[in-house]
Amino acid sequence: DAGVIQSPRHEVTEMGQEVTLRCKPISGHNSLFWYRQTMMRGLELLIYFNNNVPIDDSGMPEDRFSAKMPNASFSTLKIQPSEPRDSAVYFCASSYSATNEKLFFGSGTQLSVL
Amino acid sequence: DAKTTQPPSMDCAEGRAANLPCNHSTISGNEYVYWYRQIHSQGPQYIIHGLKNNETNEMASLIITEDRKSSTLILPHATLRDTAVYYCIVRVAWETSGSRLTFGEGTQLTVNP
């Protein structure tokens, strides 16, 4: 298996633009997680899905952030409009189930909002 | 979840054992100890977890004290590729509310040649 696949690897955009980050979880995994990492705040859980259904989005910073999982093999995290403070590395992770703590992380998307 | 305390940094010579401590004095009976690591510019990687017995896998060994208030992750023969931030996380497993691993600041392990 190729592992969790994220795209793009790097994204540079201007303030106010829409940004879409993509994630393909490991086949057979039923839970998907979006994390954000910054120097100031470390790794933060934004949202997670179980069987394609959002379970907990309490970590999503504000309404500018939205996440979808239309099927078991694809998820998106969208920021609209983007702001410089959204600059961070965004990680997607998947696991066999929501109660399985062995998470497999992707390589992340480095987002820079100018 | 119980709070964990780890030293901010440690050094180890290549080929020697790296022993990373973690204090979790408020751990409760149904909380597991998990270890992850994050190599620079990569996503975190699961290493090992345990409840009260010592555990070993191909990557590392986990030693949990009898009172479960602290644990040590052991990398038996550290290599330069083991240089990373190591996170100790305490978490109730099998919660129906789902996984919500909380990563602290971890220990920056530097393996020197």
PDB file of N, CA, C and O in Angstrom, chain B residues 65-108:
ATOM      1  N   THR B  65       6.544   1.398  34.375  1.00  0.00           N
ATOM      2  CA  THR B  65       6.780   1.062  35.780  1.00  0.00           C
ATOM      3  C   THR B  65       5.560   0.383  36.377  1.00  0.00           C
ATOM      4  O   THR B  65       4.433   0.510  35.873  1.00  0.00           O
ATOM      5  N   GLU B  66       5.790  -0.314  37.474  1.00  0.00           N
ATOM      6  CA  GLU B  66       4.715  -1.094  38.080  1.00  0.00           C
ATOM      7  C   GLU B  66       3.538  -0.214  38.508  1.00  0.00           C
ATOM      8  O   GLU B  66       2.381  -0.609  38.397  1.00  0.00           O
ATOM      9  N   ASP B  67       3.842   0.996  38.989  1.00  0.00           N
ATOM     10  CA  ASP B  67       2.757   1.910  39.385  1.00  0.00           C
ATOM     11  C   ASP B  67       2.181   2.681  38.193  1.00  0.00           C
ATOM     12  O   ASP B  67       1.248   3.465  38.356  1.00  0.00           O
ATOM     13  N   ARG B  68       2.759   2.448  37.016  1.00  0.00           N
ATOM     14  CA  ARG B  68       2.316   3.054  35.747  1.00  0.00           C
ATOM     15  C   ARG B  68       2.442   4.567  35.716  1.00  0.00           C
ATOM     16  O   ARG B  68       1.910   5.202  34.809  1.00  0.00           O
ATOM     17  N   LYS B  69       3.179   5.150  36.626  1.00  0.00           N
ATOM     18  CA  LYS B  69       3.293   6.600  36.635  1.00  0.00           C
ATOM     19  C   LYS B  69       4.381   7.102  35.711  1.00  0.00           C
ATOM     20  O   LYS B  69       4.519   8.320  35.509  1.00  0.00           O
ATOM     21  N   SER B  70       5.167   6.234  35.159  1.00  0.00           N
ATOM     22  CA  SER B  70       6.170   6.662  34.190  1.00  0.00           C
ATOM     23  C   SER B  70       6.493   5.503  33.250  1.00  0.00           C
ATOM     24  O   SER B  70       6.166   4.347  33.532  1.00  0.00           O
ATOM     25  N   SER B  71       7.113   5.851  32.144  1.00  0.00           N
ATOM     26  CA  SER B  71       7.501   4.828  31.171  1.00  0.00           C
ATOM     27  C   SER B  71       8.764   5.273  30.459  1.00  0.00           C
ATOM     28  O   SER B  71       9.144   6.450  30.518  1.00  0.00           O
ATOM     29  N   THR B  72       9.405   4.334  29.795  1.00  0.00           N
ATOM     30  CA  THR B  72      10.612   4.610  29.035  1.00  0.00           C
ATOM     31  C   THR B  72      10.530   3.919  27.687  1.00  0.00           C
ATOM     32  O   THR B  72      10.214   2.728  27.612  1.00  0.00           O
ATOM     33  N   LEU B  73      10.766   4.683  26.652  1.00  0.00           N
ATOM     34  CA  LEU B  73      10.868   4.123  25.310  1.00  0.00           C
ATOM     35  C   LEU B  73      12.341   3.844  25.052  1.00  0.00           C
ATOM     36  O   LEU B  73      13.184   4.722  25.252  1.00  0.00           O
ATOM     37  N   ILE B  74      12.643   2.640  24.614  1.00  0.00           N
ATOM     38  CA  ILE B  74      14.026   2.263  24.367  1.00  0.00           C
ATOM     39  C   ILE B  74      14.233   1.928  22.891  1.00  0.00           C
ATOM     40  O   ILE B  74      13.542   1.063  22.339  1.00  0.00           O
ATOM     41  N   LEU B  75      15.158   2.664  22.286  1.00  0.00           N
ATOM     42  CA  LEU B  75      15.613   2.312  20.944  1.00  0.00           C
ATOM     43  C   LEU B  75      16.942   1.604  21.144  1.00  0.00           C
ATOM     44  O   LEU B  75      17.930   2.240  21.526  1.00  0.00           O
ATOM     45  N   PRO B  76      17.015   0.298  20.936  1.00  0.00           N
ATOM     46  CA  PRO B  76      18.175  -0.476  21.391  1.00  0.00           C
ATOM     47  C   PRO B  76      19.492  -0.107  20.714  1.00  0.00           C
ATOM     48  O   PRO B  76      20.537  -0.134  21.360  1.00  0.00           O
ATOM     49  N   HIS B  77      19.470   0.223  19.468  1.00  0.00           N
ATOM     50  CA  HIS B  77      20.695   0.577  18.737  1.00  0.00           C
ATOM     51  C   HIS B  77      20.369   1.781  17.852  1.00  0.00           C
ATOM     52  O   HIS B  77      20.010   1.622  16.687  1.00  0.00           O
ATOM     53  N   ALA B  78      20.482   2.959  18.418  1.00  0.00           N
ATOM     54  CA  ALA B  78      20.055   4.166  17.712  1.00  0.00           C
ATOM     55  C   ALA B  78      20.909   4.420  16.473  1.00  0.00           C
ATOM     56  O   ALA B  78      22.136   4.222  16.488  1.00  0.00           O
ATOM     57  N   THR B  79      20.259   4.846  15.412  1.00  0.00           N
ATOM     58  CA  THR B  79      20.947   5.249  14.193  1.00  0.00           C
ATOM     59  C   THR B  79      20.648   6.712  13.918  1.00  0.00           C
ATOM     60  O   THR B  79      19.758   7.302  14.528  1.00  0.00           O
ATOM     61  N   LEU B  80      21.373   7.290  12.974  1.00  0.00           N
ATOM     62  CA  LEU B  80      21.166   8.702  12.648  1.00  0.00           C
ATOM     63  C   LEU B  80      19.731   8.950  12.191  1.00  0.00           C
ATOM     64  O   LEU B  80      19.177  10.036  12.416  1.00  0.00           O
ATOM     65  N   ARG B  81      19.127   7.935  11.582  1.00  0.00           N
ATOM     66  CA  ARG B  81      17.746   8.085  11.094  1.00  0.00           C
ATOM     67  C   ARG B  81      16.717   8.090  12.220  1.00  0.00           C
ATOM     68  O   ARG B  81      15.537   8.350  11.964  1.00  0.00           O
ATOM     69  N   ASP B  82      17.151   7.806  13.430  1.00  0.00           N
ATOM     70  CA  ASP B  82      16.241   7.882  14.580  1.00  0.00           C
ATOM     71  C   ASP B  82      16.146   9.294  15.150  1.00  0.00           C
ATOM     72  O   ASP B  82      15.381   9.541  16.087  1.00  0.00           O
ATOM     73  N   THR B  83      16.922  10.223  14.604  1.00  0.00           N
ATOM     74  CA  THR B  83      16.819  11.611  15.040  1.00  0.00           C
ATOM     75  C   THR B  83      15.418  12.122  14.702  1.00  0.00           C
ATOM     76  O   THR B  83      15.006  12.117  13.538  1.00  0.00           O
ATOM     77  N   ALA B  84      14.692  12.549  15.725  1.00  0.00           N
ATOM     78  CA  ALA B  84      13.290  12.914  15.541  1.00  0.00           C
ATOM     79  C   ALA B  84      12.748  13.491  16.848  1.00  0.00           C
ATOM     80  O   ALA B  84      13.414  13.445  17.883  1.00  0.00           O
ATOM     81  N   VAL B  85      11.528  14.011  16.788  1.00  0.00           N
ATOM     82  CA  VAL B  85      10.797  14.380  17.998  1.00  0.00           C
ATOM     83  C   VAL B  85       9.946  13.180  18.396  1.00  0.00           C
ATOM     84  O   VAL B  85       9.210  12.643  17.567  1.00  0.00           O
ATOM     85  N   TYR B  86      10.062  12.781  19.644  1.00  0.00           N
ATOM     86  CA  TYR B  86       9.336  11.610  20.153  1.00  0.00           C
ATOM     87  C   TYR B  86       8.230  12.081  21.107  1.00  0.00           C
ATOM     88  O   TYR B  86       8.483  12.820  22.049  1.00  0.00           O
ATOM     89  N   TYR B  87       7.019  11.639  20.815  1.00  0.00           N
ATOM     90  CA  TYR B  87       5.854  12.050  21.589  1.00  0.00           C
ATOM     91  C   TYR B  87       5.338  10.885  22.443  1.00  0.00           C
ATOM     92  O   TYR B  87       5.120   9.789  21.927  1.00  0.00           O
ATOM     93  N   CYS B  88       5.143  11.165  23.703  1.00  0.00           N
ATOM     94  CA  CYS B  88       4.519  10.220  24.619  1.00  0.00           C
ATOM     95  C   CYS B  88       3.090  10.707  24.857  1.00  0.00           C
ATOM     96  O   CYS B  88       2.880  11.860  25.215  1.00  0.00           O
ATOM     97  N   ILE B  89       2.112   9.852  24.627  1.00  0.00           N
ATOM     98  CA  ILE B  89       0.709  10.242  24.720  1.00  0.00           C
ATOM     99  C   ILE B  89      -0.020   9.223  25.582  1.00  0.00           C
ATOM    100  O   ILE B  89       0.159   8.016  25.420  1.00  0.00           O
ATOM    101  N   VAL B  90      -0.834   9.735  26.481  1.00  0.00           N
ATOM    102  CA  VAL B  90      -1.654   8.857  27.314  1.00  0.00           C
ATOM    103  C   VAL B  90      -3.100   9.025  26.879  1.00  0.00           C
ATOM    104  O   VAL B  90      -3.588  10.144  26.762  1.00  0.00           O
ATOM    105  N   ARG B  91      -3.762   7.922  26.665  1.00  0.00           N
ATOM    106  CA  ARG B  91      -5.098   8.016  26.059  1.00  0.00           C
ATOM    107  C   ARG B  91      -5.917   6.787  26.428  1.00  0.00           C
ATOM    108  O   ARG B  91      -5.407   5.664  26.425  1.00  0.00           O
ATOM    109  N   VAL B  92      -7.188   7.012  26.701  1.00  0.00           N
ATOM    110  CA  VAL B  92      -8.104   5.899  26.900  1.00  0.00           C
ATOM    111  C   VAL B  92      -8.382   5.274  25.536  1.00  0.00           C
ATOM    112  O   VAL B  92      -8.804   5.967  24.618  1.00  0.00           O
ATOM    113  N   ALA B  93      -8.117   4.004  25.417  1.00  0.00           N
ATOM    114  CA  ALA B  93      -8.346   3.330  24.145  1.00  0.00           C
ATOM    115  C   ALA B  93      -9.761   2.787  24.093  1.00  0.00           C
ATOM    116  O   ALA B  93     -10.427   2.633  25.095  1.00  0.00           O
ATOM    117  N   TRP B  94     -10.204   2.561  22.910  1.00  0.00           N
ATOM    118  CA  TRP B  94     -11.508   1.956  22.645  1.00  0.00           C
ATOM    119  C   TRP B  94     -12.666   2.812  23.124  1.00  0.00           C
ATOM    120  O   TRP B  94     -13.741   2.329  23.414  1.00  0.00           O
ATOM    121  N   GLU B  95     -12.431   4.111  23.186  1.00  0.00           N
ATOM    122  CA  GLU B  95     -13.538   5.002  23.530  1.00  0.00           C
ATOM    123  C   GLU B  95     -14.500   5.085  22.367  1.00  0.00           C
ATOM    124  O   GLU B  95     -14.106   5.270  21.236  1.00  0.00           O
ATOM    125  N   THR B  96     -15.762   5.001  22.662  1.00  0.00           N
ATOM    126  CA  THR B  96     -16.744   5.063  21.586  1.00  0.00           C
ATOM    127  C   THR B  96     -16.802   6.455  20.966  1.00  0.00           C
ATOM    128  O   THR B  96     -17.284   6.615  19.863  1.00  0.00           O
ATOM    129  N   SER B  97     -16.307   7.426  21.681  1.00  0.00           N
ATOM    130  CA  SER B  97     -16.350   8.781  21.122  1.00  0.00           C
ATOM    131  C   SER B  97     -15.261   8.988  20.088  1.00  0.00           C
ATOM    132  O   SER B  97     -15.224  10.005  19.433  1.00  0.00           O
ATOM    133  N   GLY B  98     -14.382   8.025  19.970  1.00  0.00           N
ATOM    134  CA  GLY B  98     -13.412   8.111  18.906  1.00  0.00           C
ATOM    135  C   GLY B  98     -12.053   8.618  19.343  1.00  0.00           C
ATOM    136  O   GLY B  98     -11.862   9.105  20.439  1.00  0.00           O
ATOM    137  N   SER B  99     -11.137   8.493  18.431  1.00  0.00           N
ATOM    138  CA  SER B  99      -9.753   8.818  18.729  1.00  0.00           C
ATOM    139  C   SER B  99      -9.532  10.316  18.728  1.00  0.00           C
ATOM    140  O   SER B  99     -10.037  11.023  17.882  1.00  0.00           O
ATOM    141  N   ARG B 100      -8.794  10.781  19.686  1.00  0.00           N
ATOM    142  CA  ARG B 100      -8.457  12.197  19.717  1.00  0.00           C
ATOM    143  C   ARG B 100      -7.079  12.325  20.357  1.00  0.00           C
ATOM    144  O   ARG B 100      -6.912  12.935  21.403  1.00  0.00           O
ATOM    145  N   LEU B 101      -6.081  11.734  19.709  1.00  0.00           N
ATOM    146  CA  LEU B 101      -4.736  11.803  20.232  1.00  0.00           C
ATOM    147  C   LEU B 101      -4.291  13.247  20.356  1.00  0.00           C
ATOM    148  O   LEU B 101      -4.447  14.027  19.434  1.00  0.00           O
ATOM    149  N   THR B 102      -3.763  13.599  21.503  1.00  0.00           N
ATOM    150  CA  THR B 102      -3.266  14.946  21.753  1.00  0.00           C
ATOM    151  C   THR B 102      -1.745  14.896  21.845  1.00  0.00           C
ATOM    152  O   THR B 102      -1.194  14.248  22.735  1.00  0.00           O
ATOM    153  N   PHE B 103      -1.100  15.556  20.906  1.00  0.00           N
ATOM    154  CA  PHE B 103       0.355  15.577  20.861  1.00  0.00           C
ATOM    155  C   PHE B 103       0.873  16.765  21.656  1.00  0.00           C
ATOM    156  O   PHE B 103       0.481  17.891  21.411  1.00  0.00           O
ATOM    157  N   GLY B 104       1.764  16.501  22.600  1.00  0.00           N
ATOM    158  CA  GLY B 104       2.397  17.575  23.361  1.00  0.00           C
ATOM    159  C   GLY B 104       3.614  18.079  22.617  1.00  0.00           C
ATOM    160  O   GLY B 104       3.657  18.061  21.386  1.00  0.00           O
ATOM    161  N   GLU B 105       4.621  18.536  23.369  1.00  0.00           N
ATOM    162  CA  GLU B 105       5.815  19.089  22.733  1.00  0.00           C
ATOM    163  C   GLU B 105       6.871  18.039  22.456  1.00  0.00           C
ATOM    164  O   GLU B 105       7.754  18.238  21.633  1.00  0.00           O
ATOM    165  N   GLY B 106       6.818  16.892  23.151  1.00  0.00           N
ATOM    166  CA  GLY B 106       7.719  15.794  22.855  1.00  0.00           C
ATOM    167  C   GLY B 106       9.163  16.041  23.248  1.00  0.00           C
ATOM    168  O   GLY B 106       9.517  17.075  23.829  1.00  0.00           O
ATOM    169  N   THR B 107      10.005  15.053  22.934  1.00  0.00           N
ATOM    170  CA  THR B 107      11.452  15.120  23.169  1.00  0.00           C
ATOM    171  C   THR B 107      12.179  15.094  21.836  1.00  0.00           C
ATOM    172  O   THR B 107      11.969  14.170  21.039  1.00  0.00           O
ATOM    173  N   GLN B 108      13.007  16.082  21.609  1.00  0.00           N
ATOM    174  CA  GLN B 108      13.843  16.082  20.412  1.00  0.00           C
ATOM    175  C   GLN B 108      15.056  15.189  20.698  1.00  0.00           C
ATOM    176  O   GLN B 108      15.913  15.548  21.507  1.00  0.00           O
TER     177      GLN B 108
END
